[in-house]
GROMACS .gro file of C-alpha atoms in nm:
model
  260
    1MET     CA    1  10.653   9.804  11.631
    2ILE     CA    2  10.404   9.954  11.877
    3LYS     CA    3  10.125  10.158  11.717
    4ARG     CA    4   9.943  10.440  11.895
    5PRO     CA    5   9.560  10.421  11.917
    6ASP     CA    6   9.527  10.687  11.645
    7GLU     CA    7   9.756  10.484  11.416
    8ILE     CA    8   9.555  10.168  11.476
    9ALA     CA    9   9.239  10.362  11.393
   10LEU     CA   10   9.393  10.460  11.058
   11MET     CA   11   9.500  10.100  10.996
   12ALA     CA   12   9.150   9.982  11.081
   13GLU     CA   13   9.013  10.213  10.813
   14SER     CA   14   9.255  10.068  10.558
   15GLY     CA   15   9.149   9.721  10.672
   16ARG     CA   16   8.781   9.809  10.641
   17LEU     CA   17   8.831   9.927  10.284
   18LEU     CA   18   9.032   9.616  10.195
   19ALA     CA   19   8.755   9.399  10.339
   20GLN     CA   20   8.516   9.572  10.098
   21VAL     CA   21   8.739   9.466   9.809
   22PHE     CA   22   8.716   9.103   9.918
   23ALA     CA   23   8.339   9.134   9.964
   24ALA     CA   24   8.319   9.245   9.600
   25LEU     CA   25   8.540   8.952   9.493
   26ASP     CA   26   8.317   8.714   9.689
   27ALA     CA   27   8.030   8.820   9.462
   28LEU     CA   28   8.237   8.813   9.140
   29PRO     CA   29   8.213   8.494   8.929
   30LEU     CA   30   8.574   8.384   8.881
   31LEU     CA   31   8.519   8.093   8.643
   32GLY     CA   32   8.631   8.192   8.293
   33ARG     CA   33   8.799   8.516   8.401
   34SER     CA   34   9.166   8.577   8.346
   35THR     CA   35   9.376   8.671   8.645
   36MET     CA   36   9.453   9.000   8.469
   37GLU     CA   37   9.080   9.076   8.456
   38ILE     CA   38   9.067   9.025   8.832
   39ASN     CA   39   9.372   9.247   8.878
   40ASP     CA   40   9.208   9.525   8.677
   41PHE     CA   41   8.878   9.486   8.864
   42VAL     CA   42   9.057   9.522   9.198
   43GLU     CA   43   9.262   9.819   9.081
   44ARG     CA   44   8.952  10.005   8.963
   45MET     CA   45   8.776   9.942   9.292
   46ILE     CA   46   9.069  10.048   9.510
   47VAL     CA   47   9.153  10.360   9.310
   48ASP     CA   48   8.821  10.479   9.164
   49VAL     CA   49   8.569  10.361   9.423
   50LEU     CA   50   8.761  10.360   9.751
   51HIS     CA   51   9.005  10.641   9.662
   52ALA     CA   52   9.295  10.447   9.809
   53ARG     CA   53   9.627  10.316   9.679
   54PRO     CA   54   9.706   9.954   9.580
   55ALA     CA   55  10.018   9.920   9.794
   56SER     CA   56  10.162   9.619   9.610
   57LYS     CA   57  10.185   9.802   9.278
   58GLY     CA   58  10.546   9.907   9.237
   59GLN     CA   59  10.658   9.739   9.559
   60TYR     CA   60  10.989   9.556   9.493
   61GLY     CA   61  10.933   9.624   9.124
   62PHE     CA   62  10.606   9.426   9.111
   63PRO     CA   63  10.386   9.591   8.844
   64PHE     CA   64  10.040   9.467   8.952
   65VAL     CA   65   9.795   9.533   9.236
   66LEU     CA   66   9.759   9.175   9.362
   67ASN     CA   67   9.909   8.827   9.354
   68THR     CA   68   9.709   8.551   9.187
   69SER     CA   69   9.840   8.210   9.293
   70ILE     CA   70   9.670   7.914   9.123
   71ASP     CA   71   9.674   7.550   9.240
   72ASN     CA   72  10.040   7.457   9.303
   73VAL     CA   73  10.158   7.819   9.316
   74ILE     CA   74  10.232   7.889   9.682
   75CYS     CA   75  10.258   8.268   9.655
   76HIS     CA   76  10.361   8.564   9.436
   77GLY     CA   77  10.157   8.449   9.136
   78VAL     CA   78  10.158   8.710   8.859
   79PRO     CA   79   9.833   8.823   8.687
   80SER     CA   80   9.817   8.733   8.319
   81THR     CA   81   9.567   8.746   8.034
   82ASP     CA   82   9.673   8.388   7.954
   83ASP     CA   83   9.574   8.249   8.295
   84VAL     CA   84   9.200   8.194   8.258
   85LEU     CA   85   9.051   8.030   8.566
   86ARG     CA   86   8.907   7.685   8.498
   87ASN     CA   87   8.653   7.471   8.676
   88GLY     CA   88   8.804   7.284   8.970
   89GLN     CA   89   9.097   7.517   9.033
   90ILE     CA   90   9.180   7.705   9.352
   91VAL     CA   91   9.329   8.054   9.346
   92ASN     CA   92   9.472   8.272   9.621
   93LEU     CA   93   9.419   8.646   9.581
   94ASP     CA   94   9.658   8.849   9.797
   95ILE     CA   95   9.588   9.223   9.813
   96THR     CA   96   9.733   9.522   9.996
   97LEU     CA   97   9.571   9.863  10.032
   98GLU     CA   98   9.706  10.193  10.164
   99LYS     CA   99   9.488  10.479  10.289
  100ASN     CA  100   9.608  10.785  10.480
  101GLY     CA  101   9.961  10.648  10.489
  102TYR     CA  102   9.882  10.311  10.651
  103ILE     CA  103   9.866   9.969  10.488
  104ALA     CA  104   9.640   9.666  10.535
  105ASP     CA  105   9.720   9.322  10.390
  106SER     CA  106   9.494   9.022  10.342
  107SER     CA  107   9.437   8.719  10.121
  108THR     CA  108   9.179   8.451  10.049
  109THR     CA  109   9.193   8.124   9.857
  110TYR     CA  110   8.886   8.090   9.633
  111LEU     CA  111   8.727   7.779   9.488
  112VAL     CA  112   8.664   7.806   9.114
  113GLY     CA  113   8.350   7.626   9.004
  114GLU     CA  114   8.311   7.269   9.128
  115VAL     CA  115   8.623   7.177   9.326
  116ASP     CA  116   8.698   6.823   9.442
  117TYR     CA  117   8.694   6.720   9.806
  118ALA     CA  118   9.072   6.701   9.847
  119ALA     CA  119   9.120   7.063   9.738
  120ARG     CA  120   8.824   7.187   9.941
  121ARG     CA  121   8.961   7.012  10.251
  122LEU     CA  122   9.302   7.178  10.204
  123VAL     CA  123   9.145   7.523  10.164
  124SER     CA  124   8.922   7.475  10.468
  125THR     CA  125   9.214   7.360  10.682
  126ALA     CA  126   9.427   7.657  10.574
  127TYR     CA  127   9.150   7.893  10.681
  128GLN     CA  128   9.114   7.717  11.016
  129ALA     CA  129   9.493   7.723  11.066
  130MET     CA  130   9.499   8.101  11.024
  131TRP     CA  131   9.234   8.133  11.296
  132LYS     CA  132   9.423   7.893  11.522
  133GLY     CA  133   9.712   8.139  11.502
  134ILE     CA  134   9.488   8.441  11.559
  135ALA     CA  135   9.340   8.273  11.868
  136GLU     CA  136   9.684   8.284  12.034
  137VAL     CA  137   9.722   8.662  12.002
  138ARG     CA  138   9.700   8.849  12.332
  139PRO     CA  139   9.934   9.055  12.550
  140GLY     CA  140  10.195   8.833  12.711
  141ALA     CA  141  10.164   8.551  12.457
  142ARG     CA  142  10.474   8.462  12.258
  143LEU     CA  143  10.534   8.462  11.885
  144GLY     CA  144  10.609   8.090  11.906
  145ASP     CA  145  10.254   8.030  12.032
  146ILE     CA  146  10.115   8.149  11.700
  147GLY     CA  147  10.337   7.931  11.484
  148HIS     CA  148  10.298   7.629  11.709
  149ALA     CA  149   9.916   7.644  11.692
  150ILE     CA  150   9.918   7.678  11.313
  151ALA     CA  151  10.166   7.397  11.247
  152ARG     CA  152   9.997   7.161  11.493
  153HIS     CA  153   9.662   7.211  11.320
  154ALA     CA  154   9.814   7.163  10.974
  155ARG     CA  155  10.000   6.844  11.074
  156SER     CA  156   9.693   6.700  11.244
  157HIS     CA  157   9.518   6.711  10.906
  158GLY     CA  158   9.813   6.573  10.710
  159TYR     CA  159   9.944   6.898  10.562
  160SER     CA  160  10.280   7.073  10.572
  161VAL     CA  161  10.357   7.440  10.639
  162VAL     CA  162  10.578   7.646  10.409
  163LYS     CA  163  10.870   7.782  10.614
  164GLU     CA  164  11.034   8.022  10.367
  165TYR     CA  165  10.754   8.280  10.392
  166CYS     CA  166  10.597   8.429  10.701
  167GLY     CA  167  10.371   8.698  10.841
  168HIS     CA  168  10.512   9.038  10.924
  169GLY     CA  169  10.463   9.358  11.110
  170ILE     CA  170  10.281   9.623  10.906
  171GLY     CA  171  10.202   9.991  10.930
  172GLN     CA  172  10.334  10.274  10.718
  173GLU     CA  173  10.557  10.012  10.553
  174MET     CA  174  10.424   9.688  10.411
  175HIS     CA  175  10.691   9.479  10.583
  176GLU     CA  176  10.797   9.572  10.935
  177GLU     CA  177  10.918   9.379  11.235
  178PRO     CA  178  10.842   9.131  11.380
  179GLN     CA  179  10.841   8.829  11.154
  180ILE     CA  180  10.551   8.593  11.230
  181LEU     CA  181  10.659   8.234  11.164
  182HIS     CA  182  10.388   7.977  11.099
  183TYR     CA  183  10.573   7.703  11.286
  184GLY     CA  184  10.767   7.695  11.610
  185HIS     CA  185  10.757   7.608  11.978
  186ALA     CA  186  10.499   7.731  12.226
  187ARG     CA  187  10.613   7.981  12.491
  188THR     CA  188  10.917   8.086  12.290
  189GLY     CA  189  11.002   8.402  12.102
  190MET     CA  190  10.913   8.766  12.153
  191ALA     CA  191  10.633   8.854  12.395
  192LEU     CA  192  10.333   9.025  12.236
  193GLU     CA  193  10.240   9.373  12.354
  194GLU     CA  194   9.932   9.588  12.312
  195GLY     CA  195   9.970   9.801  12.000
  196MET     CA  196  10.158   9.550  11.786
  197VAL     CA  197  10.005   9.507  11.439
  198PHE     CA  198  10.104   9.223  11.208
  199THR     CA  199   9.979   8.972  10.955
  200ILE     CA  200   9.912   8.602  11.005
  201GLU     CA  201   9.920   8.425  10.668
  202PRO     CA  202   9.996   8.051  10.676
  203MET     CA  203  10.060   7.864  10.351
  204LEU     CA  204   9.966   7.496  10.370
  205ASN     CA  205  10.075   7.234  10.117
  206GLN     CA  206   9.905   6.906  10.033
  207GLY     CA  207  10.242   6.741  10.005
  208LYS     CA  208  10.587   6.833  10.128
  209PRO     CA  209  10.678   7.190  10.231
  210ALA     CA  210  10.962   7.225   9.978
  211ILE     CA  211  10.934   7.511   9.731
  212ARG     CA  212  11.051   7.566   9.373
  213GLN     CA  213  11.138   7.906   9.231
  214GLN     CA  214  11.333   8.009   8.924
  215PRO     CA  215  11.587   8.291   8.962
  216ASP     CA  216  11.434   8.636   8.906
  217GLU     CA  217  11.082   8.494   8.872
  218TRP     CA  218  10.796   8.590   9.100
  219PRO     CA  219  10.585   8.275   9.131
  220VAL     CA  220  10.681   8.026   9.402
  221TYR     CA  221  10.563   7.668   9.341
  222THR     CA  222  10.534   7.352   9.546
  223ARG     CA  223  10.832   7.137   9.450
  224ASP     CA  224  10.620   6.822   9.427
  225GLY     CA  225  10.347   6.989   9.219
  226LYS     CA  226  10.074   6.940   9.479
  227LEU     CA  227   9.826   7.206   9.580
  228SER     CA  228   9.890   7.493   9.821
  229ALA     CA  229   9.639   7.722   9.996
  230GLN     CA  230   9.674   8.038  10.203
  231PHE     CA  231   9.465   8.283  10.406
  232GLU     CA  232   9.575   8.609  10.565
  233HIS     CA  233   9.443   8.875  10.801
  234THR     CA  234   9.601   9.185  10.953
  235VAL     CA  235   9.555   9.184  11.331
  236ALA     CA  236   9.625   9.418  11.621
  237VAL     CA  237   9.713   9.316  11.977
  238THR     CA  238   9.464   9.482  12.214
  239ALA     CA  239   9.458   9.515  12.592
  240SER     CA  240   9.231   9.212  12.618
  241GLY     CA  241   9.320   9.004  12.312
  242VAL     CA  242   9.312   9.060  11.938
  243ARG     CA  243   9.132   9.274  11.682
  244VAL     CA  244   9.112   9.160  11.319
  245LEU     CA  245   9.151   9.476  11.113
  246THR     CA  246   9.068   9.311  10.778
  247LEU     CA  247   8.762   9.113  10.890
  248ARG     CA  248   8.518   9.073  10.599
  249PRO     CA  249   8.156   9.190  10.614
  250GLY     CA  250   7.961   8.889  10.739
  251GLU     CA  251   8.274   8.686  10.820
  252ARG     CA  252   8.236   8.490  11.142
  253PRO     CA  253   8.558   8.469  11.340
  254LEU     CA  254   8.655   8.118  11.451
  255CYS     CA  255   8.786   8.251  11.783
  256PRO     CA  256   8.695   8.536  12.021
  257VAL     CA  257   8.804   8.875  11.883
  258ASP     CA  258   8.750   9.235  11.984
  259ALA     CA  259   8.471   9.421  11.810
  260PRO     CA  260   8.568   9.654  11.523
   0.00000   0.00000   0.00000
């Protein structure tokens, strides 16, 4: 679980490249595009422009480079030419990138066109909740501190946290130990140490946390049909706190973080 400084430097490079992908998506009009168009755009950028590998493609048999989760899809949404983004929708784009043998993982929930207040409030709170978790990362803190901060923020705004999916250690493999729960009790769980690298990726639901998934199908839905939003960054525990390896160009952290 502990990465050497040279390994973290390689992961930071993967994170920097992945942040460039999201910067390009930030400038890409999503309204009227199919999720398959977005998948192909991202694949071309990762492979042809950044000369990296889309780490999700082929992982667990998944044939695409990203997940596209619309509205009440919590996660693992599958790109399709039939899913054309409409005004008022929200869509989470979850992307992994591997360069020089190390993987970075990040996601953002985008607003498509003019989105109503209720959806915008959910998306904003999910973003804040991720940063509440990041703010707890430092040597000597506990894994439970991260989940407790996220769940407390979500509940204070009337939202629930999905419990079936969590953050994870990451490095040469996409999923490593430890698991990073987005709920829990403060001052419990494993102590954080300098050199740990993992994702924080809370999924917040408008309604209840229960999920719905058909056997052998990728998309995971909210059981009550209400909206879900998610944000994700890959972070490293430093001697003094936390470094966000996938920080976007121009993104302003909502808590103190180490410089890139």
